[in-house]
Amino acid sequence: VQLQAFGGGLVQAGDSLRLSCVASGRAFSFGAWFRQAPGREREFVAAINWNDGSTFYANSALGRFTGARDAAKSTQYLQMNKLAPQDTAVYYCAAESVGRLQMPTSWTYWGQGTLVTVSS
């Protein structure tokens, strides 16, 4: 499985941004979004069940971020609304979990990351 994330950029606080992650290779059941801010550990943002589209979020994402997938386009998305400076991070997509969804070590495949910078 190969993953390519894109859609990051520089936005102002309160703005919205949509990240995309295009997958290629064999099918998988779960995808996820993580983020890593400078000097911090990689943290879970959202998980997406590619079979039925159900989602699971970190508390920091609830009510602001929405994960989705388009199986026909082999793409998963992260719609981010009401962005704040503390959302500044490199965002990574991941695929195929073998354990707890919130743990980075549970995920087998990773995209290259896309930088989101939110100015105040």
Short mmCIF file of N, CA, C and O in Angstrom, two decimals:
data_model
loop_
_atom_site.label_atom_id
_atom_site.label_comp_id
_atom_site.label_asym_id
_atom_site.label_seq_id
_atom_site.Cartn_x
_atom_site.Cartn_y
_atom_site.Cartn_z
N VAL A 1 0.85 -1.19 0.00
CA VAL A 1 0.00 0.00 0.00
C VAL A 1 0.89 1.24 0.00
O VAL A 1 1.82 1.35 0.81
N GLN A 2 0.61 2.14 -0.90
CA GLN A 2 1.30 3.43 -0.94
C GLN A 2 0.28 4.54 -0.69
O GLN A 2 -0.84 4.46 -1.19
N LEU A 3 0.69 5.50 0.10
CA LEU A 3 -0.19 6.60 0.47
C LEU A 3 0.47 7.92 0.13
O LEU A 3 1.66 8.10 0.40
N GLN A 4 -0.31 8.82 -0.42
CA GLN A 4 0.21 10.15 -0.73
C GLN A 4 -0.77 11.19 -0.20
O GLN A 4 -1.91 11.26 -0.68
N ALA A 5 -0.31 11.96 0.75
CA ALA A 5 -1.15 12.99 1.36
C ALA A 5 -0.84 14.35 0.76
O ALA A 5 0.32 14.64 0.44
N PHE A 6 -1.85 15.15 0.62
CA PHE A 6 -1.66 16.51 0.16
C PHE A 6 -2.83 17.37 0.63
O PHE A 6 -3.82 16.86 1.16
N GLY A 7 -2.68 18.67 0.43
CA GLY A 7 -3.75 19.59 0.82
C GLY A 7 -3.39 20.53 1.95
O GLY A 7 -4.18 21.41 2.29
N GLY A 8 -2.22 20.36 2.55
CA GLY A 8 -1.82 21.25 3.61
C GLY A 8 -1.52 22.64 3.09
O GLY A 8 -1.47 22.88 1.88
N GLY A 9 -1.31 23.55 4.02
CA GLY A 9 -0.98 24.91 3.63
C GLY A 9 -1.01 25.84 4.82
O GLY A 9 -1.13 25.40 5.97
N LEU A 10 -0.89 27.12 4.53
CA LEU A 10 -0.92 28.16 5.56
C LEU A 10 -2.30 28.81 5.55
O LEU A 10 -2.73 29.32 4.52
N VAL A 11 -2.95 28.76 6.70
CA VAL A 11 -4.28 29.36 6.83
C VAL A 11 -4.32 30.19 8.10
O VAL A 11 -3.42 30.11 8.94
N GLN A 12 -5.38 30.95 8.23
CA GLN A 12 -5.57 31.75 9.43
C GLN A 12 -6.50 31.03 10.40
O GLN A 12 -7.30 30.17 9.99
N ALA A 13 -6.41 31.39 11.64
CA ALA A 13 -7.29 30.82 12.66
C ALA A 13 -8.75 31.02 12.26
O ALA A 13 -9.13 32.10 11.80
N GLY A 14 -9.53 29.95 12.40
CA GLY A 14 -10.93 29.99 12.02
C GLY A 14 -11.21 29.49 10.63
O GLY A 14 -12.36 29.21 10.28
N ASP A 15 -10.16 29.36 9.82
CA ASP A 15 -10.33 28.89 8.45
C ASP A 15 -10.55 27.37 8.41
O ASP A 15 -10.40 26.68 9.41
N SER A 16 -10.86 26.90 7.21
CA SER A 16 -11.03 25.47 6.97
C SER A 16 -10.01 24.99 5.95
O SER A 16 -9.49 25.77 5.15
N LEU A 17 -9.77 23.69 6.00
CA LEU A 17 -8.82 23.08 5.08
C LEU A 17 -9.22 21.62 4.91
O LEU A 17 -9.68 20.99 5.88
N ARG A 18 -9.07 21.08 3.72
CA ARG A 18 -9.35 19.66 3.51
C ARG A 18 -8.09 18.96 3.04
O ARG A 18 -7.50 19.35 2.02
N LEU A 19 -7.71 17.95 3.77
CA LEU A 19 -6.59 17.11 3.39
C LEU A 19 -7.09 15.88 2.64
O LEU A 19 -8.17 15.37 2.93
N SER A 20 -6.28 15.44 1.71
CA SER A 20 -6.60 14.24 0.95
C SER A 20 -5.44 13.26 1.04
O SER A 20 -4.29 13.66 1.19
N CYS A 21 -5.77 12.00 0.94
CA CYS A 21 -4.75 10.95 0.95
C CYS A 21 -5.15 9.91 -0.08
O CYS A 21 -6.17 9.22 0.09
N VAL A 22 -4.36 9.81 -1.13
CA VAL A 22 -4.64 8.86 -2.20
C VAL A 22 -3.88 7.56 -1.93
O VAL A 22 -2.67 7.58 -1.68
N ALA A 23 -4.61 6.48 -1.97
CA ALA A 23 -4.03 5.16 -1.69
C ALA A 23 -3.91 4.35 -2.97
O ALA A 23 -4.75 4.44 -3.87
N SER A 24 -2.86 3.57 -3.04
CA SER A 24 -2.69 2.63 -4.15
C SER A 24 -2.16 1.32 -3.61
O SER A 24 -1.63 1.26 -2.50
N GLY A 25 -2.33 0.28 -4.40
CA GLY A 25 -1.93 -1.04 -3.94
C GLY A 25 -3.16 -1.82 -3.50
O GLY A 25 -4.26 -1.58 -3.96
N ARG A 26 -2.98 -2.72 -2.56
CA ARG A 26 -4.09 -3.57 -2.18
C ARG A 26 -5.05 -2.84 -1.24
O ARG A 26 -4.70 -1.82 -0.64
N ALA A 27 -6.22 -3.40 -1.12
CA ALA A 27 -7.26 -2.79 -0.29
C ALA A 27 -6.93 -2.97 1.18
O ALA A 27 -6.18 -3.87 1.58
N PHE A 28 -7.50 -2.10 1.99
CA PHE A 28 -7.35 -2.20 3.44
C PHE A 28 -8.66 -1.79 4.08
O PHE A 28 -9.51 -1.16 3.45
N SER A 29 -8.83 -2.13 5.35
CA SER A 29 -10.11 -1.90 6.02
C SER A 29 -10.16 -0.59 6.79
O SER A 29 -11.23 0.01 6.90
N PHE A 30 -9.02 -0.16 7.35
CA PHE A 30 -9.02 1.04 8.16
C PHE A 30 -7.95 2.01 7.68
O PHE A 30 -6.85 1.60 7.33
N GLY A 31 -8.30 3.29 7.71
CA GLY A 31 -7.33 4.35 7.46
C GLY A 31 -7.40 5.32 8.62
O GLY A 31 -8.32 5.26 9.45
N ALA A 32 -6.40 6.17 8.70
CA ALA A 32 -6.35 7.11 9.82
C ALA A 32 -5.60 8.37 9.43
O ALA A 32 -4.89 8.41 8.42
N TRP A 33 -5.79 9.37 10.27
CA TRP A 33 -5.01 10.60 10.21
C TRP A 33 -4.33 10.80 11.56
O TRP A 33 -4.98 10.68 12.60
N PHE A 34 -3.07 11.13 11.49
CA PHE A 34 -2.29 11.51 12.66
C PHE A 34 -1.66 12.87 12.38
O PHE A 34 -1.62 13.32 11.23
N ARG A 35 -1.15 13.47 13.42
CA ARG A 35 -0.42 14.72 13.23
C ARG A 35 0.74 14.78 14.21
O ARG A 35 0.71 14.14 15.26
N GLN A 36 1.73 15.55 13.82
CA GLN A 36 2.91 15.71 14.67
C GLN A 36 3.36 17.15 14.62
O GLN A 36 3.78 17.65 13.57
N ALA A 37 3.26 17.80 15.76
CA ALA A 37 3.72 19.18 15.89
C ALA A 37 5.21 19.16 16.25
O ALA A 37 5.71 18.17 16.80
N PRO A 38 5.93 20.26 15.99
CA PRO A 38 7.36 20.31 16.30
C PRO A 38 7.62 20.01 17.77
O PRO A 38 6.97 20.58 18.66
N GLY A 39 8.52 19.09 18.02
CA GLY A 39 8.90 18.76 19.38
C GLY A 39 7.92 17.89 20.13
O GLY A 39 8.09 17.64 21.32
N ARG A 40 6.91 17.40 19.43
CA ARG A 40 5.90 16.59 20.09
C ARG A 40 5.79 15.22 19.41
O ARG A 40 6.24 15.02 18.29
N GLU A 41 5.17 14.30 20.10
CA GLU A 41 4.97 12.97 19.55
C GLU A 41 3.82 12.99 18.54
O GLU A 41 2.95 13.85 18.58
N ARG A 42 3.85 12.03 17.68
CA ARG A 42 2.77 11.88 16.71
C ARG A 42 1.49 11.50 17.46
O ARG A 42 1.49 10.60 18.29
N GLU A 43 0.40 12.18 17.13
CA GLU A 43 -0.84 11.92 17.84
C GLU A 43 -1.98 11.61 16.89
O GLU A 43 -2.04 12.11 15.77
N PHE A 44 -2.85 10.79 17.37
CA PHE A 44 -4.02 10.35 16.63
C PHE A 44 -5.01 11.49 16.44
O PHE A 44 -5.24 12.28 17.35
N VAL A 45 -5.59 11.56 15.25
CA VAL A 45 -6.61 12.55 14.95
C VAL A 45 -7.95 11.88 14.64
O VAL A 45 -8.97 12.20 15.26
N ALA A 46 -7.94 10.97 13.68
CA ALA A 46 -9.19 10.34 13.26
C ALA A 46 -8.91 9.01 12.59
O ALA A 46 -7.84 8.84 11.99
N ALA A 47 -9.86 8.11 12.69
CA ALA A 47 -9.78 6.83 11.98
C ALA A 47 -11.04 6.64 11.15
O ALA A 47 -12.12 7.12 11.53
N ILE A 48 -10.89 5.97 10.02
CA ILE A 48 -12.00 5.78 9.10
C ILE A 48 -12.08 4.31 8.73
O ILE A 48 -11.08 3.70 8.33
N ASN A 49 -13.26 3.76 8.89
CA ASN A 49 -13.51 2.39 8.44
C ASN A 49 -13.85 2.44 6.95
O ASN A 49 -14.89 2.97 6.57
N TRP A 50 -12.97 1.92 6.12
CA TRP A 50 -13.19 1.99 4.69
C TRP A 50 -14.32 1.08 4.23
O TRP A 50 -14.84 1.25 3.13
N ASN A 51 -14.72 0.14 5.04
CA ASN A 51 -15.80 -0.77 4.64
C ASN A 51 -17.16 -0.10 4.73
O ASN A 51 -18.01 -0.27 3.85
N ASP A 52 -17.38 0.66 5.82
CA ASP A 52 -18.71 1.26 5.99
C ASP A 52 -18.68 2.77 6.18
O ASP A 52 -19.73 3.38 6.36
N GLY A 53 -17.48 3.38 6.19
CA GLY A 53 -17.38 4.83 6.30
C GLY A 53 -17.48 5.36 7.71
O GLY A 53 -17.42 6.58 7.91
N SER A 54 -17.63 4.49 8.70
CA SER A 54 -17.73 4.98 10.07
C SER A 54 -16.40 5.59 10.50
O SER A 54 -15.34 5.26 9.96
N THR A 55 -16.48 6.49 11.46
CA THR A 55 -15.31 7.24 11.88
C THR A 55 -15.17 7.26 13.39
O THR A 55 -16.12 7.02 14.14
N PHE A 56 -13.97 7.57 13.82
CA PHE A 56 -13.64 7.65 15.24
C PHE A 56 -12.64 8.78 15.39
O PHE A 56 -11.68 8.86 14.60
N TYR A 57 -12.84 9.63 16.39
CA TYR A 57 -12.04 10.84 16.51
C TYR A 57 -11.35 10.97 17.85
O TYR A 57 -11.88 10.53 18.88
N ALA A 58 -10.23 11.68 17.82
CA ALA A 58 -9.62 12.14 19.05
C ALA A 58 -10.49 13.27 19.61
O ALA A 58 -11.20 13.94 18.87
N ASN A 59 -10.40 13.48 20.91
CA ASN A 59 -11.19 14.54 21.53
C ASN A 59 -10.89 15.90 20.90
O ASN A 59 -11.78 16.74 20.76
N SER A 60 -9.64 16.11 20.52
CA SER A 60 -9.25 17.40 19.96
C SER A 60 -9.89 17.65 18.60
O SER A 60 -9.96 18.80 18.14
N ALA A 61 -10.35 16.60 17.94
CA ALA A 61 -10.94 16.72 16.61
C ALA A 61 -12.46 16.73 16.62
O ALA A 61 -13.08 17.17 15.64
N LEU A 62 -13.05 16.25 17.67
CA LEU A 62 -14.51 16.13 17.73
C LEU A 62 -15.18 17.48 17.51
O LEU A 62 -14.81 18.47 18.13
N GLY A 63 -16.15 17.49 16.61
CA GLY A 63 -16.92 18.70 16.35
C GLY A 63 -16.27 19.66 15.37
O GLY A 63 -16.92 20.59 14.91
N ARG A 64 -15.00 19.45 15.05
CA ARG A 64 -14.32 20.35 14.11
C ARG A 64 -13.81 19.63 12.87
O ARG A 64 -13.80 20.19 11.79
N PHE A 65 -13.36 18.41 13.05
CA PHE A 65 -12.78 17.65 11.94
C PHE A 65 -13.73 16.53 11.53
O PHE A 65 -14.43 15.93 12.38
N THR A 66 -13.74 16.22 10.25
CA THR A 66 -14.55 15.13 9.73
C THR A 66 -13.73 14.28 8.78
O THR A 66 -13.17 14.79 7.81
N GLY A 67 -13.67 13.01 9.08
CA GLY A 67 -12.98 12.07 8.21
C GLY A 67 -13.96 11.39 7.28
O GLY A 67 -15.13 11.16 7.63
N ALA A 68 -13.49 11.06 6.10
CA ALA A 68 -14.34 10.39 5.12
C ALA A 68 -13.46 9.65 4.13
O ALA A 68 -12.26 9.87 4.08
N ARG A 69 -14.10 8.77 3.37
CA ARG A 69 -13.35 8.10 2.31
C ARG A 69 -14.24 7.98 1.08
O ARG A 69 -15.45 7.92 1.17
N ASP A 70 -13.57 7.97 -0.07
CA ASP A 70 -14.25 7.73 -1.33
C ASP A 70 -13.56 6.52 -1.94
O ASP A 70 -12.47 6.64 -2.52
N ALA A 71 -14.18 5.37 -1.78
CA ALA A 71 -13.55 4.14 -2.22
C ALA A 71 -13.31 4.13 -3.73
O ALA A 71 -12.31 3.60 -4.20
N ALA A 72 -14.21 4.74 -4.47
CA ALA A 72 -14.07 4.77 -5.93
C ALA A 72 -12.83 5.54 -6.36
O ALA A 72 -12.24 5.24 -7.40
N LYS A 73 -12.44 6.52 -5.55
CA LYS A 73 -11.25 7.32 -5.84
C LYS A 73 -10.05 6.88 -5.03
O LYS A 73 -8.99 7.50 -5.10
N SER A 74 -10.24 5.84 -4.22
CA SER A 74 -9.15 5.35 -3.35
C SER A 74 -8.56 6.48 -2.53
O SER A 74 -7.34 6.56 -2.36
N THR A 75 -9.40 7.32 -2.01
CA THR A 75 -8.95 8.52 -1.32
C THR A 75 -9.68 8.67 0.01
O THR A 75 -10.89 8.45 0.08
N GLN A 76 -8.93 9.03 1.02
CA GLN A 76 -9.55 9.42 2.27
C GLN A 76 -9.29 10.89 2.51
O GLN A 76 -8.31 11.44 2.02
N TYR A 77 -10.18 11.49 3.28
CA TYR A 77 -10.14 12.93 3.47
C TYR A 77 -10.18 13.27 4.96
O TYR A 77 -10.64 12.50 5.79
N LEU A 78 -9.71 14.46 5.24
CA LEU A 78 -9.88 15.04 6.57
C LEU A 78 -10.29 16.49 6.37
O LEU A 78 -9.48 17.31 5.97
N GLN A 79 -11.56 16.75 6.60
CA GLN A 79 -12.06 18.11 6.54
C GLN A 79 -11.85 18.75 7.90
O GLN A 79 -12.34 18.24 8.92
N MET A 80 -11.12 19.85 7.92
CA MET A 80 -10.79 20.51 9.17
C MET A 80 -11.41 21.90 9.18
O MET A 80 -11.12 22.72 8.30
N ASN A 81 -12.26 22.15 10.14
CA ASN A 81 -12.93 23.45 10.28
C ASN A 81 -12.49 24.11 11.58
O ASN A 81 -11.99 23.46 12.49
N LYS A 82 -12.70 25.41 11.63
CA LYS A 82 -12.37 26.19 12.83
C LYS A 82 -10.95 25.90 13.29
O LYS A 82 -10.71 25.63 14.47
N LEU A 83 -10.03 25.96 12.38
CA LEU A 83 -8.65 25.66 12.70
C LEU A 83 -8.09 26.69 13.68
O LEU A 83 -8.45 27.88 13.65
N ALA A 84 -7.21 26.21 14.54
CA ALA A 84 -6.59 27.04 15.56
C ALA A 84 -5.07 26.86 15.48
O ALA A 84 -4.60 25.85 14.93
N PRO A 85 -4.30 27.80 16.02
CA PRO A 85 -2.83 27.67 15.96
C PRO A 85 -2.33 26.34 16.52
O PRO A 85 -1.33 25.81 16.02
N GLN A 86 -3.00 25.80 17.51
CA GLN A 86 -2.55 24.54 18.09
C GLN A 86 -2.78 23.36 17.17
O GLN A 86 -2.35 22.24 17.46
N ASP A 87 -3.45 23.56 16.05
CA ASP A 87 -3.60 22.51 15.04
C ASP A 87 -2.41 22.47 14.09
O ASP A 87 -2.33 21.58 13.23
N THR A 88 -1.50 23.40 14.22
CA THR A 88 -0.32 23.43 13.37
C THR A 88 0.51 22.17 13.57
O THR A 88 0.89 21.84 14.70
N ALA A 89 0.75 21.45 12.49
CA ALA A 89 1.46 20.18 12.57
C ALA A 89 1.65 19.63 11.16
O ALA A 89 1.04 20.12 10.20
N VAL A 90 2.48 18.61 11.07
CA VAL A 90 2.52 17.81 9.86
C VAL A 90 1.46 16.72 10.03
O VAL A 90 1.45 16.02 11.04
N TYR A 91 0.59 16.61 9.05
CA TYR A 91 -0.50 15.63 9.11
C TYR A 91 -0.15 14.44 8.23
O TYR A 91 0.26 14.61 7.07
N TYR A 92 -0.31 13.27 8.80
CA TYR A 92 0.01 12.03 8.10
C TYR A 92 -1.23 11.16 7.95
O TYR A 92 -2.06 11.08 8.87
N CYS A 93 -1.33 10.50 6.81
CA CYS A 93 -2.36 9.48 6.68
C CYS A 93 -1.70 8.12 6.88
O CYS A 93 -0.50 7.95 6.62
N ALA A 94 -2.48 7.18 7.35
CA ALA A 94 -1.99 5.84 7.64
C ALA A 94 -3.04 4.83 7.21
O ALA A 94 -4.22 5.16 7.09
N ALA A 95 -2.59 3.60 7.01
CA ALA A 95 -3.50 2.55 6.59
C ALA A 95 -3.14 1.23 7.25
O ALA A 95 -1.98 0.98 7.57
N GLU A 96 -4.14 0.41 7.43
CA GLU A 96 -4.06 -0.94 7.96
C GLU A 96 -3.56 -0.98 9.39
O GLU A 96 -2.36 -1.03 9.66
N SER A 97 -4.50 -1.00 10.29
CA SER A 97 -4.19 -1.08 11.71
C SER A 97 -4.13 -2.53 12.16
O SER A 97 -4.93 -3.37 11.73
N VAL A 98 -3.18 -2.79 13.06
CA VAL A 98 -3.05 -4.14 13.63
C VAL A 98 -3.25 -4.11 15.13
O VAL A 98 -2.94 -5.07 15.81
N GLY A 99 -3.75 -3.00 15.64
CA GLY A 99 -3.95 -2.88 17.08
C GLY A 99 -4.84 -1.70 17.39
O GLY A 99 -5.75 -1.38 16.64
N ARG A 100 -4.54 -1.05 18.49
CA ARG A 100 -5.34 0.10 18.90
C ARG A 100 -5.24 1.23 17.88
O ARG A 100 -4.13 1.63 17.50
N LEU A 101 -6.35 1.74 17.47
CA LEU A 101 -6.38 2.74 16.42
C LEU A 101 -5.61 4.00 16.79
O LEU A 101 -5.05 4.67 15.92
N GLN A 102 -5.61 4.35 18.08
CA GLN A 102 -4.99 5.59 18.50
C GLN A 102 -3.46 5.52 18.56
O GLN A 102 -2.80 6.54 18.73
N MET A 103 -2.91 4.34 18.44
CA MET A 103 -1.47 4.18 18.60
C MET A 103 -0.77 4.20 17.25
O MET A 103 -1.06 3.39 16.37
N PRO A 104 0.20 5.10 17.06
CA PRO A 104 0.93 5.14 15.78
C PRO A 104 1.58 3.81 15.44
O PRO A 104 1.66 3.43 14.26
N THR A 105 2.01 3.09 16.45
CA THR A 105 2.69 1.82 16.21
C THR A 105 1.76 0.73 15.68
O THR A 105 2.22 -0.32 15.23
N SER A 106 0.46 0.99 15.74
CA SER A 106 -0.51 0.01 15.24
C SER A 106 -0.67 0.03 13.73
O SER A 106 -1.30 -0.85 13.16
N TRP A 107 -0.13 1.08 13.11
CA TRP A 107 -0.40 1.29 11.69
C TRP A 107 0.78 0.85 10.84
O TRP A 107 1.93 1.15 11.14
N THR A 108 0.46 0.19 9.73
CA THR A 108 1.48 -0.43 8.91
C THR A 108 2.03 0.49 7.83
O THR A 108 3.23 0.50 7.57
N TYR A 109 1.16 1.24 7.20
CA TYR A 109 1.56 2.06 6.05
C TYR A 109 1.32 3.53 6.37
O TYR A 109 0.31 3.90 6.95
N TRP A 110 2.27 4.37 5.90
CA TRP A 110 2.20 5.81 6.17
C TRP A 110 2.44 6.60 4.90
O TRP A 110 3.28 6.23 4.08
N GLY A 111 1.74 7.72 4.81
CA GLY A 111 2.03 8.68 3.77
C GLY A 111 3.17 9.58 4.20
O GLY A 111 3.67 9.48 5.33
N GLN A 112 3.57 10.49 3.34
CA GLN A 112 4.75 11.32 3.58
C GLN A 112 4.47 12.52 4.45
O GLN A 112 5.40 13.16 4.91
N GLY A 113 3.22 12.85 4.69
CA GLY A 113 2.89 13.99 5.53
C GLY A 113 2.68 15.26 4.73
O GLY A 113 3.32 15.47 3.69
N THR A 114 1.79 16.08 5.23
CA THR A 114 1.55 17.39 4.61
C THR A 114 1.43 18.40 5.74
O THR A 114 0.77 18.16 6.75
N LEU A 115 2.10 19.54 5.57
CA LEU A 115 2.21 20.53 6.63
C LEU A 115 1.01 21.46 6.64
O LEU A 115 0.65 22.04 5.61
N VAL A 116 0.42 21.59 7.82
CA VAL A 116 -0.66 22.55 8.05
C VAL A 116 -0.15 23.58 9.05
O VAL A 116 0.28 23.22 10.14
N THR A 117 -0.19 24.84 8.66
CA THR A 117 0.23 25.92 9.54
C THR A 117 -0.94 26.87 9.71
O THR A 117 -1.49 27.37 8.73
N VAL A 118 -1.30 27.10 10.97
CA VAL A 118 -2.42 27.98 11.28
C VAL A 118 -1.88 29.20 12.01
O VAL A 118 -1.32 29.08 13.09
N SER A 119 -2.06 30.35 11.42
CA SER A 119 -1.59 31.58 12.04
C SER A 119 -2.71 32.21 12.86
O SER A 119 -3.89 32.08 12.56
N SER A 120 -2.31 32.90 13.90
CA SER A 120 -3.31 33.52 14.80
C SER A 120 -3.70 34.90 14.30
O SER A 120 -3.11 35.46 13.40
#
